[in-house]
Amino acid sequence: MAISSYDFVAIGGGSAGFNAARVAVSLGLKTAVIDGARDLGGLCILRGCMPSKTLLYMADVLHLAQKAKTFGLKIPSARADMKAIHARKKKIIAEFADYRVKALEAGRFDLIRAHAEFVDAHTLALSNGNRVRAKHILIGTGSKVSVPPVPGLADVPFWTSDEVLDLDFIPKSVIVLGGGIVACELAQFLNRIGTRVTLVQRSANILRDHSPGASTVVQKAFVDEGVELFAGTQLQQVRHDRHGFGVEFIHDGKIVRRRAAHLFNALGRDANTAPLKLAAAGVDTRPNGQIITNRWQQSTAPHIYAAGDCSGPAEIVHIAIQQGELAARHAAKVKGIKPVDYSLLLNVVFTDPQLATIGRLEDDLDASGTPYLTASYPFNDHGKSILMDANYGYVKVIAEPKRGRILGAEIVGKDAGELIHAFSGPLAMKATVFDLLRAPWYHPTLAEIVTYPLEEIAEKIEAR
């Protein structure tokens, strides 16, 4: 049994682990990445952000082609060729994955292809029979699909996002369990390629982590496109037979039953930490398996860090990267570092209309008793969005009431994920609505819609 020693070890070669290792090496730490997955690259590249957004964009193009008559165009037929779509997705993802694999194998740090578990606070036993000792360890093992205690769910061959993202045919019908980001994005994708979709959500609104106003806009778009949507339900039973799947739930006080050829379990994800035997290292977790960390990403064992989906609080790639890099710098005792600033949290849902938020939002400000002003403006009253037939949604700006410093923004509408970045720099620089109004905004563009709530807040402040 061979034993290797390192200054810094990252368990998991995804966004958190890879970037932590990259920074650790640059700071002079002897570093290794341990990853036993069949394919290298991490969740985002292989089974998350990149394949899903590739498919979603293709579905957007299809949707526009199918509504060509709205724009005075004659396109006799537009339908999905899933074999071709699947091939294009595989080609694109292979290019991203190949780039990451080359970076992992470049030799700047050791890459150990094995699974790991803790023997003690500094020692890892590997699935290849060897052991690794490290002064500092970063856990970046991501997340896995959750299977909540819905009667019958664990006993049926449901799909996860992995299977949906790997489809090479158009399913006849699918029941989607869940109303979070993954559920909504892929439910709309399935509906647009020609699948009959029923979405069953337990909470009162889909996208429950966002405001009711924003989620209601997306919900209306789904229903308008033909998704059968039930929110505020209580799941009672899941069944499977040779004819397909049956789901029984309570909605508006009545028992409702639906059947479909396939079932997509999108009821959430749990941290992928159980195989690590964290108790042996003195690392505490939350009930969902997420590792409890402080502002430096340290766990309850101070030399062991965690970043990304396995620690939270936001399962977002750029947050995982920031957390991983911060952990490496803290382990290397870099002076003057600062924790991740979650007041700048940026979030995008790639439905159509898209939903995007940044900074501190109304619920958070209300809970802390922080005063604020808001103003919003609808897409269906804006020139560029009207000519694009992109009438769903609004842009909302949230600002401090005395000087107008921008606190946050919420956009639900066409290209919201792009438009929200109009606030990224200003928020980081603590800019005011007056600062943004001094900037030029070209007409006619989608981006200029943000000037209307900015002007309204400025007028409120000046009136005071």
Short mmCIF file of C-alpha atoms in Angstrom, two decimals:
data_model
loop_
_atom_site.label_atom_id
_atom_site.label_comp_id
_atom_site.label_asym_id
_atom_site.label_seq_id
_atom_site.Cartn_x
_atom_site.Cartn_y
_atom_site.Cartn_z
CA MET A 1 0.00 0.00 0.00
CA ALA A 2 1.53 3.27 -1.16
CA ILE A 3 1.09 6.47 0.89
CA SER A 4 1.50 9.86 -0.77
CA SER A 5 1.70 13.20 1.06
CA TYR A 6 0.52 16.60 -0.12
CA ASP A 7 0.01 20.13 1.13
CA PHE A 8 -3.41 20.40 -0.53
CA VAL A 9 -5.77 17.78 -1.91
CA ALA A 10 -9.05 18.42 -3.72
CA ILE A 11 -11.58 15.59 -3.72
CA GLY A 12 -13.51 16.05 -6.97
CA GLY A 13 -12.31 17.56 -10.24
CA GLY A 14 -15.35 19.71 -11.01
CA SER A 15 -15.59 23.49 -10.90
CA ALA A 16 -14.73 23.80 -7.19
CA GLY A 17 -11.99 21.20 -6.98
CA PHE A 18 -10.24 22.00 -10.25
CA ASN A 19 -10.07 25.73 -9.59
CA ALA A 20 -8.99 25.22 -5.98
CA ALA A 21 -6.15 22.98 -7.16
CA ARG A 22 -5.16 25.46 -9.86
CA VAL A 23 -4.85 28.25 -7.28
CA ALA A 24 -3.14 26.02 -4.70
CA VAL A 25 -0.40 25.09 -7.18
CA SER A 26 0.11 28.73 -8.14
CA LEU A 27 0.69 29.47 -4.43
CA GLY A 28 3.41 26.84 -4.15
CA LEU A 29 1.43 24.04 -2.51
CA LYS A 30 2.13 20.43 -3.49
CA THR A 31 -1.31 19.51 -4.77
CA ALA A 32 -3.39 16.59 -5.97
CA VAL A 33 -6.91 16.16 -7.34
CA ILE A 34 -8.69 12.90 -6.54
CA ASP A 35 -11.55 11.99 -8.88
CA GLY A 36 -12.92 8.51 -9.42
CA ALA A 37 -15.77 9.39 -11.77
CA ARG A 38 -16.02 7.38 -14.97
CA ASP A 39 -15.73 10.59 -17.01
CA LEU A 40 -13.75 13.64 -15.95
CA GLY A 41 -15.21 17.12 -16.20
CA GLY A 42 -17.65 17.61 -13.36
CA LEU A 43 -21.41 17.99 -13.23
CA CYS A 44 -21.63 21.35 -15.02
CA ILE A 45 -19.84 20.21 -18.16
CA LEU A 46 -21.04 16.63 -18.37
CA ARG A 47 -24.57 16.52 -16.94
CA GLY A 48 -25.57 20.05 -15.98
CA CYS A 49 -25.15 23.58 -17.27
CA MET A 50 -23.60 22.97 -20.66
CA PRO A 51 -25.72 20.09 -22.03
CA SER A 52 -28.93 21.60 -20.67
CA LYS A 53 -28.28 25.05 -22.13
CA THR A 54 -27.29 23.49 -25.46
CA LEU A 55 -30.64 21.71 -25.62
CA LEU A 56 -32.61 24.68 -24.34
CA TYR A 57 -31.21 26.98 -27.01
CA MET A 58 -32.10 24.49 -29.73
CA ALA A 59 -35.63 24.31 -28.32
CA ASP A 60 -35.79 28.13 -28.38
CA VAL A 61 -34.87 28.14 -32.09
CA LEU A 62 -37.52 25.49 -32.77
CA HIS A 63 -40.14 27.47 -30.84
CA LEU A 64 -39.42 30.62 -32.86
CA ALA A 65 -39.66 28.68 -36.11
CA GLN A 66 -42.98 27.18 -35.06
CA LYS A 67 -44.44 30.63 -34.37
CA ALA A 68 -43.15 32.04 -37.67
CA LYS A 69 -46.65 33.15 -38.69
CA THR A 70 -46.53 35.72 -35.85
CA PHE A 71 -43.67 37.43 -37.69
CA GLY A 72 -45.25 37.16 -41.12
CA LEU A 73 -43.06 34.27 -42.18
CA LYS A 74 -44.02 31.08 -43.99
CA ILE A 75 -42.19 28.09 -42.52
CA PRO A 76 -44.34 25.10 -43.48
CA SER A 77 -42.94 22.71 -40.90
CA ALA A 78 -40.52 22.86 -38.01
CA ARG A 79 -39.91 19.85 -35.82
CA ALA A 80 -37.18 18.36 -33.67
CA ASP A 81 -34.75 15.79 -35.08
CA MET A 82 -33.62 14.29 -31.80
CA LYS A 83 -30.90 12.15 -33.37
CA ALA A 84 -29.29 15.28 -34.82
CA ILE A 85 -29.89 17.32 -31.66
CA HIS A 86 -28.33 14.59 -29.55
CA ALA A 87 -25.31 14.34 -31.86
CA ARG A 88 -24.72 18.10 -31.81
CA LYS A 89 -24.98 18.20 -28.02
CA LYS A 90 -22.50 15.33 -27.64
CA LYS A 91 -20.03 17.04 -29.96
CA ILE A 92 -20.21 20.35 -28.10
CA ILE A 93 -19.96 18.77 -24.65
CA ALA A 94 -17.05 16.57 -25.75
CA GLU A 95 -15.12 19.71 -26.69
CA PHE A 96 -15.73 21.30 -23.27
CA ALA A 97 -14.90 18.06 -21.44
CA ASP A 98 -11.73 17.51 -23.49
CA TYR A 99 -10.49 20.97 -22.54
CA ARG A 100 -11.08 20.26 -18.83
CA VAL A 101 -9.46 16.81 -19.02
CA LYS A 102 -6.35 18.29 -20.65
CA ALA A 103 -6.17 20.90 -17.89
CA LEU A 104 -6.50 18.21 -15.22
CA GLU A 105 -3.85 16.04 -16.87
CA ALA A 106 -1.44 18.88 -17.67
CA GLY A 107 0.90 17.90 -14.83
CA ARG A 108 0.67 21.05 -12.73
CA PHE A 109 -0.75 18.86 -9.95
CA ASP A 110 -1.16 15.11 -9.51
CA LEU A 111 -4.40 13.62 -10.82
CA ILE A 112 -5.41 10.47 -8.95
CA ARG A 113 -8.17 8.46 -10.63
CA ALA A 114 -9.85 6.88 -7.62
CA HIS A 115 -12.63 7.33 -5.08
CA ALA A 116 -11.68 8.48 -1.59
CA GLU A 117 -12.95 8.12 1.96
CA PHE A 118 -11.60 9.47 5.23
CA VAL A 119 -9.63 7.21 7.54
CA ASP A 120 -8.85 10.08 9.90
CA ALA A 121 -8.74 13.87 9.69
CA HIS A 122 -5.65 13.91 7.45
CA THR A 123 -5.73 10.50 5.74
CA LEU A 124 -7.76 9.30 2.77
CA ALA A 125 -8.15 5.68 1.73
CA LEU A 126 -8.41 5.30 -2.04
CA SER A 127 -10.39 2.74 -4.02
CA ASN A 128 -7.15 1.68 -5.77
CA GLY A 129 -5.74 0.42 -2.45
CA ASN A 130 -3.41 3.34 -1.78
CA ARG A 131 -3.63 6.13 0.77
CA VAL A 132 -3.11 9.89 0.68
CA ARG A 133 -2.17 12.19 3.54
CA ALA A 134 -2.71 15.93 3.28
CA LYS A 135 -2.23 19.03 5.42
CA HIS A 136 -5.30 20.61 3.83
CA ILE A 137 -8.22 18.98 2.03
CA LEU A 138 -10.98 20.51 -0.09
CA ILE A 139 -14.19 18.54 -0.62
CA GLY A 140 -15.84 19.36 -3.93
CA THR A 141 -17.87 16.24 -4.62
CA GLY A 142 -21.01 17.97 -5.92
CA SER A 143 -24.55 16.66 -5.55
CA LYS A 144 -26.80 13.76 -6.54
CA VAL A 145 -30.49 13.38 -7.30
CA SER A 146 -32.69 13.26 -4.22
CA VAL A 147 -35.36 10.60 -3.81
CA PRO A 148 -37.90 12.00 -1.30
CA PRO A 149 -40.14 9.61 0.65
CA VAL A 150 -43.01 9.63 -1.85
CA PRO A 151 -44.76 6.23 -1.69
CA GLY A 152 -43.58 4.09 -4.57
CA LEU A 153 -41.02 6.54 -5.99
CA ALA A 154 -37.92 4.64 -4.92
CA ASP A 155 -39.29 1.44 -6.48
CA VAL A 156 -39.91 2.67 -10.03
CA PRO A 157 -37.46 3.26 -12.93
CA PHE A 158 -37.79 7.04 -13.05
CA TRP A 159 -35.65 9.33 -15.16
CA THR A 160 -33.32 11.89 -13.67
CA SER A 161 -31.90 14.93 -15.47
CA ASP A 162 -29.11 12.62 -16.70
CA GLU A 163 -31.54 10.58 -18.79
CA VAL A 164 -33.45 13.62 -20.07
CA LEU A 165 -30.24 15.34 -21.16
CA ASP A 166 -29.17 12.19 -23.00
CA LEU A 167 -32.39 11.59 -24.97
CA ASP A 168 -32.08 10.71 -28.66
CA PHE A 169 -35.84 10.35 -29.23
CA ILE A 170 -38.97 12.38 -28.52
CA PRO A 171 -40.88 10.86 -25.59
CA LYS A 172 -44.63 10.58 -26.13
CA SER A 173 -45.50 11.80 -22.64
CA VAL A 174 -43.65 12.65 -19.41
CA ILE A 175 -44.77 13.47 -15.87
CA VAL A 176 -42.30 15.86 -14.24
CA LEU A 177 -42.16 15.76 -10.45
CA GLY A 178 -40.82 19.05 -9.12
CA GLY A 179 -40.90 22.73 -9.92
CA GLY A 180 -37.33 23.86 -9.32
CA ILE A 181 -34.87 25.15 -11.91
CA VAL A 182 -33.98 21.76 -13.41
CA ALA A 183 -37.61 20.64 -13.48
CA CYS A 184 -38.82 23.81 -15.18
CA GLU A 185 -36.03 24.15 -17.72
CA LEU A 186 -36.29 20.55 -18.88
CA ALA A 187 -40.10 20.41 -18.72
CA GLN A 188 -40.26 23.30 -21.18
CA PHE A 189 -37.61 21.64 -23.37
CA LEU A 190 -39.63 18.43 -23.50
CA ASN A 191 -42.83 20.30 -24.26
CA ARG A 192 -41.22 22.25 -27.10
CA ILE A 193 -39.79 19.19 -28.84
CA GLY A 194 -43.26 17.65 -28.90
CA THR A 195 -43.71 15.70 -25.66
CA ARG A 196 -46.99 15.89 -23.73
CA VAL A 197 -45.82 17.23 -20.35
CA THR A 198 -47.53 17.23 -16.97
CA LEU A 199 -45.65 19.08 -14.24
CA VAL A 200 -46.57 18.37 -10.60
CA GLN A 201 -45.13 20.80 -8.05
CA ARG A 202 -45.56 20.50 -4.29
CA SER A 203 -45.13 24.19 -3.43
CA ALA A 204 -47.71 26.86 -4.19
CA ASN A 205 -45.54 28.19 -7.03
CA ILE A 206 -42.96 26.76 -9.36
CA LEU A 207 -39.46 28.17 -8.81
CA ARG A 208 -40.31 28.66 -5.15
CA ASP A 209 -36.91 30.15 -4.32
CA HIS A 210 -37.84 33.15 -6.44
CA SER A 211 -40.51 35.76 -5.90
CA PRO A 212 -44.16 34.78 -6.47
CA GLY A 213 -44.44 37.56 -9.05
CA ALA A 214 -41.57 36.24 -11.15
CA SER A 215 -42.56 32.59 -10.87
CA THR A 216 -46.13 33.42 -11.84
CA VAL A 217 -44.92 34.91 -15.12
CA VAL A 218 -42.99 31.75 -16.00
CA GLN A 219 -45.92 29.61 -14.90
CA LYS A 220 -48.29 31.49 -17.24
CA ALA A 221 -45.88 31.04 -20.14
CA PHE A 222 -45.74 27.30 -19.49
CA VAL A 223 -49.52 26.97 -19.43
CA ASP A 224 -49.86 29.12 -22.56
CA GLU A 225 -47.46 26.76 -24.35
CA GLY A 226 -49.47 23.69 -23.38
CA VAL A 227 -47.78 22.31 -20.26
CA GLU A 228 -50.33 20.80 -17.88
CA LEU A 229 -49.23 22.31 -14.59
CA PHE A 230 -50.35 21.52 -11.05
CA ALA A 231 -48.88 23.57 -8.18
CA GLY A 232 -49.66 23.29 -4.47
CA THR A 233 -50.02 19.53 -4.53
CA GLN A 234 -49.49 16.64 -2.12
CA LEU A 235 -47.95 13.61 -3.80
CA GLN A 236 -49.68 10.42 -2.67
CA GLN A 237 -48.44 7.55 -4.81
CA VAL A 238 -46.23 6.65 -7.76
CA ARG A 239 -46.86 3.45 -9.71
CA HIS A 240 -45.30 1.72 -12.69
CA ASP A 241 -46.54 -1.06 -14.97
CA ARG A 242 -45.95 -2.23 -18.52
CA HIS A 243 -48.07 0.65 -19.84
CA GLY A 244 -46.05 3.38 -18.12
CA PHE A 245 -46.28 5.46 -14.97
CA GLY A 246 -49.15 6.62 -12.81
CA VAL A 247 -48.99 9.46 -10.30
CA GLU A 248 -51.66 10.27 -7.73
CA PHE A 249 -51.74 13.59 -5.88
CA ILE A 250 -54.08 15.95 -4.07
CA HIS A 251 -54.77 19.29 -5.75
CA ASP A 252 -57.35 21.83 -4.56
CA GLY A 253 -58.67 19.26 -2.09
CA LYS A 254 -59.33 16.63 -4.77
CA ILE A 255 -57.47 13.47 -5.72
CA VAL A 256 -55.97 13.78 -9.21
CA ARG A 257 -54.44 10.96 -11.23
CA ARG A 258 -52.23 11.28 -14.29
CA ARG A 259 -50.48 8.71 -16.48
CA ALA A 260 -47.54 9.03 -18.86
CA ALA A 261 -45.02 6.90 -20.69
CA HIS A 262 -42.16 8.25 -18.57
CA LEU A 263 -41.56 9.81 -15.15
CA PHE A 264 -38.92 12.49 -14.53
CA ASN A 265 -37.89 12.86 -10.87
CA ALA A 266 -36.74 16.46 -10.45
CA LEU A 267 -37.57 16.81 -6.76
CA GLY A 268 -34.19 18.22 -5.85
CA ARG A 269 -30.61 17.20 -5.17
CA ASP A 270 -28.63 16.24 -2.07
CA ALA A 271 -24.96 16.77 -1.39
CA ASN A 272 -22.86 13.84 -2.60
CA THR A 273 -20.96 13.37 0.65
CA ALA A 274 -22.18 10.07 2.16
CA PRO A 275 -19.42 7.89 0.61
CA LEU A 276 -16.68 10.06 2.16
CA LYS A 277 -17.21 8.83 5.76
CA LEU A 278 -16.92 12.38 7.05
CA ALA A 279 -17.47 11.37 10.68
CA ALA A 280 -13.99 9.83 10.70
CA ALA A 281 -12.59 13.31 10.01
CA GLY A 282 -14.83 15.23 12.42
CA VAL A 283 -16.73 16.99 9.62
CA ASP A 284 -20.36 17.89 10.41
CA THR A 285 -23.15 18.05 7.84
CA ARG A 286 -26.72 19.27 7.51
CA PRO A 287 -29.56 16.73 7.15
CA ASN A 288 -29.29 16.91 3.33
CA GLY A 289 -25.61 15.98 3.51
CA GLN A 290 -24.27 19.49 2.85
CA ILE A 291 -21.06 20.23 4.74
CA ILE A 292 -21.33 23.03 7.29
CA THR A 293 -18.73 25.70 6.54
CA ASN A 294 -17.67 29.09 7.86
CA ARG A 295 -16.95 32.17 5.76
CA TRP A 296 -13.55 30.79 4.73
CA GLN A 297 -15.12 27.51 3.54
CA GLN A 298 -13.67 25.65 6.54
CA SER A 299 -15.66 22.72 7.89
CA THR A 300 -15.87 21.78 11.57
CA ALA A 301 -12.40 20.31 11.00
CA PRO A 302 -10.56 23.58 10.22
CA HIS A 303 -8.03 22.11 7.78
CA ILE A 304 -10.83 20.51 5.73
CA TYR A 305 -12.68 22.83 3.37
CA ALA A 306 -15.79 22.37 1.23
CA ALA A 307 -17.03 24.21 -1.84
CA GLY A 308 -19.74 24.00 -4.47
CA ASP A 309 -22.94 21.94 -4.34
CA CYS A 310 -21.70 19.88 -1.40
CA SER A 311 -21.57 22.96 0.83
CA GLY A 312 -24.01 25.52 -0.58
CA PRO A 313 -25.58 27.99 0.04
CA ALA A 314 -26.08 28.40 -3.72
CA GLU A 315 -25.49 25.60 -6.23
CA ILE A 316 -24.07 27.87 -8.92
CA VAL A 317 -20.84 27.35 -10.89
CA HIS A 318 -19.28 30.78 -10.40
CA ILE A 319 -19.97 30.50 -6.65
CA ALA A 320 -18.30 27.07 -6.55
CA ILE A 321 -15.25 28.54 -8.29
CA GLN A 322 -15.08 31.48 -5.89
CA GLN A 323 -15.42 29.18 -2.89
CA GLY A 324 -12.76 26.76 -4.13
CA GLU A 325 -10.28 29.51 -4.89
CA LEU A 326 -10.94 31.13 -1.50
CA ALA A 327 -10.31 27.83 0.29
CA ALA A 328 -6.98 27.36 -1.49
CA ARG A 329 -5.84 30.88 -0.63
CA HIS A 330 -6.90 30.46 3.00
CA ALA A 331 -5.02 27.15 3.22
CA ALA A 332 -1.93 28.88 1.81
CA LYS A 333 -2.30 31.64 4.42
CA VAL A 334 -2.64 34.41 1.84
CA LYS A 335 -3.12 37.75 3.62
CA GLY A 336 -5.90 40.21 2.88
CA ILE A 337 -8.37 37.72 1.39
CA LYS A 338 -12.09 38.32 1.72
CA PRO A 339 -14.96 35.82 1.97
CA VAL A 340 -17.42 35.34 -0.88
CA ASP A 341 -19.82 38.30 -0.97
CA TYR A 342 -23.29 36.79 -1.21
CA SER A 343 -24.88 40.25 -1.36
CA LEU A 344 -23.79 40.12 -5.02
CA LEU A 345 -25.41 36.71 -5.61
CA LEU A 346 -26.36 36.29 -9.26
CA ASN A 347 -28.90 33.68 -10.35
CA VAL A 348 -30.38 32.78 -13.75
CA VAL A 349 -33.16 30.36 -14.71
CA PHE A 350 -32.98 29.50 -18.42
CA THR A 351 -36.66 29.02 -19.05
CA ASP A 352 -38.41 31.14 -21.68
CA PRO A 353 -39.03 33.76 -20.39
CA GLN A 354 -35.80 33.66 -18.44
CA LEU A 355 -35.71 34.64 -14.77
CA ALA A 356 -32.66 36.40 -13.35
CA THR A 357 -31.84 38.04 -10.04
CA ILE A 358 -28.85 39.76 -8.49
CA GLY A 359 -28.06 41.20 -5.09
CA ARG A 360 -30.42 41.55 -2.17
CA LEU A 361 -34.10 41.06 -2.93
CA GLU A 362 -37.29 42.12 -1.18
CA ASP A 363 -37.76 39.07 1.06
CA ASP A 364 -34.22 39.36 2.39
CA LEU A 365 -34.50 43.11 2.95
CA ASP A 366 -37.88 42.75 4.67
CA ALA A 367 -36.52 40.05 6.97
CA SER A 368 -33.60 42.25 8.03
CA GLY A 369 -35.71 45.40 8.36
CA THR A 370 -33.68 47.19 5.70
CA PRO A 371 -35.53 50.09 4.03
CA TYR A 372 -35.65 50.16 0.23
CA LEU A 373 -37.41 51.53 -2.82
CA THR A 374 -38.55 49.47 -5.81
CA ALA A 375 -39.80 50.22 -9.28
CA SER A 376 -40.64 47.93 -12.18
CA TYR A 377 -41.51 48.11 -15.85
CA PRO A 378 -43.25 45.48 -18.03
CA PHE A 379 -41.83 43.97 -21.21
CA ASN A 380 -45.21 44.28 -22.95
CA ASP A 381 -44.87 48.08 -22.93
CA HIS A 382 -41.34 48.23 -24.29
CA GLY A 383 -40.64 48.78 -27.98
CA LYS A 384 -37.91 46.21 -28.64
CA SER A 385 -39.62 43.40 -26.71
CA ILE A 386 -42.95 44.11 -28.44
CA LEU A 387 -41.44 43.83 -31.93
CA MET A 388 -39.78 40.57 -30.79
CA ASP A 389 -43.14 39.26 -29.52
CA ALA A 390 -41.42 38.87 -26.15
CA ASN A 391 -44.18 40.26 -23.97
CA TYR A 392 -43.90 38.17 -20.81
CA GLY A 393 -42.32 39.68 -17.72
CA TYR A 394 -40.84 42.81 -16.21
CA VAL A 395 -37.65 44.34 -14.87
CA LYS A 396 -37.53 45.42 -11.22
CA VAL A 397 -34.85 47.49 -9.50
CA ILE A 398 -34.36 47.66 -5.74
CA ALA A 399 -32.43 50.59 -4.27
CA GLU A 400 -31.50 52.29 -1.00
CA PRO A 401 -34.01 55.12 -0.37
CA LYS A 402 -31.69 58.01 0.53
CA ARG A 403 -28.95 58.04 -2.11
CA GLY A 404 -30.35 55.45 -4.48
CA ARG A 405 -27.54 52.90 -4.15
CA ILE A 406 -28.62 49.79 -6.03
CA LEU A 407 -29.27 46.81 -3.74
CA GLY A 408 -30.61 44.29 -6.20
CA ALA A 409 -32.58 43.62 -9.35
CA GLU A 410 -35.03 41.05 -10.68
CA ILE A 411 -35.75 40.47 -14.36
CA VAL A 412 -38.18 37.96 -15.80
CA GLY A 413 -38.44 38.19 -19.55
CA LYS A 414 -36.62 37.80 -22.84
CA ASP A 415 -32.86 37.33 -22.36
CA ALA A 416 -33.08 38.18 -18.66
CA GLY A 417 -29.90 36.18 -18.07
CA GLU A 418 -28.01 38.58 -20.31
CA LEU A 419 -29.76 41.77 -19.17
CA ILE A 420 -29.13 41.13 -15.46
CA HIS A 421 -25.42 41.75 -16.05
CA ALA A 422 -26.24 45.42 -16.56
CA PHE A 423 -26.30 45.46 -12.75
CA SER A 424 -23.26 43.27 -11.98
CA GLY A 425 -20.59 45.96 -12.21
CA PRO A 426 -22.71 48.71 -10.66
CA LEU A 427 -23.59 46.51 -7.67
CA ALA A 428 -19.97 45.55 -7.09
CA MET A 429 -18.99 49.23 -7.25
CA LYS A 430 -21.90 50.33 -5.02
CA ALA A 431 -23.30 52.53 -7.77
CA THR A 432 -26.57 54.46 -7.50
CA VAL A 433 -29.51 54.73 -9.87
CA PHE A 434 -28.18 58.20 -10.76
CA ASP A 435 -24.82 56.69 -11.76
CA LEU A 436 -26.52 54.26 -14.16
CA LEU A 437 -28.70 56.98 -15.63
CA ARG A 438 -25.58 58.94 -16.56
CA ALA A 439 -24.57 56.05 -18.83
CA PRO A 440 -25.79 55.92 -22.47
CA TRP A 441 -28.52 53.37 -23.31
CA TYR A 442 -29.05 52.69 -27.00
CA HIS A 443 -32.51 52.73 -28.58
CA PRO A 444 -34.10 50.43 -29.53
CA THR A 445 -32.54 47.68 -27.40
CA LEU A 446 -33.82 45.29 -24.78
CA ALA A 447 -31.24 46.67 -22.36
CA GLU A 448 -32.73 50.15 -22.28
CA ILE A 449 -35.80 48.77 -20.49
CA VAL A 450 -33.82 48.92 -17.24
CA THR A 451 -33.74 52.73 -17.46
CA TYR A 452 -37.47 53.05 -16.75
CA PRO A 453 -37.41 51.70 -13.17
CA LEU A 454 -34.11 53.54 -12.62
CA GLU A 455 -35.81 56.80 -13.60
CA GLU A 456 -38.82 56.08 -11.39
CA ILE A 457 -36.63 55.50 -8.32
CA ALA A 458 -34.58 58.61 -9.09
CA GLU A 459 -37.78 60.65 -9.27
CA LYS A 460 -38.97 59.25 -5.91
CA ILE A 461 -35.67 60.20 -4.25
CA GLU A 462 -35.63 63.68 -5.79
CA ALA A 463 -39.24 64.23 -4.71
CA ARG A 464 -38.21 63.59 -1.11
#
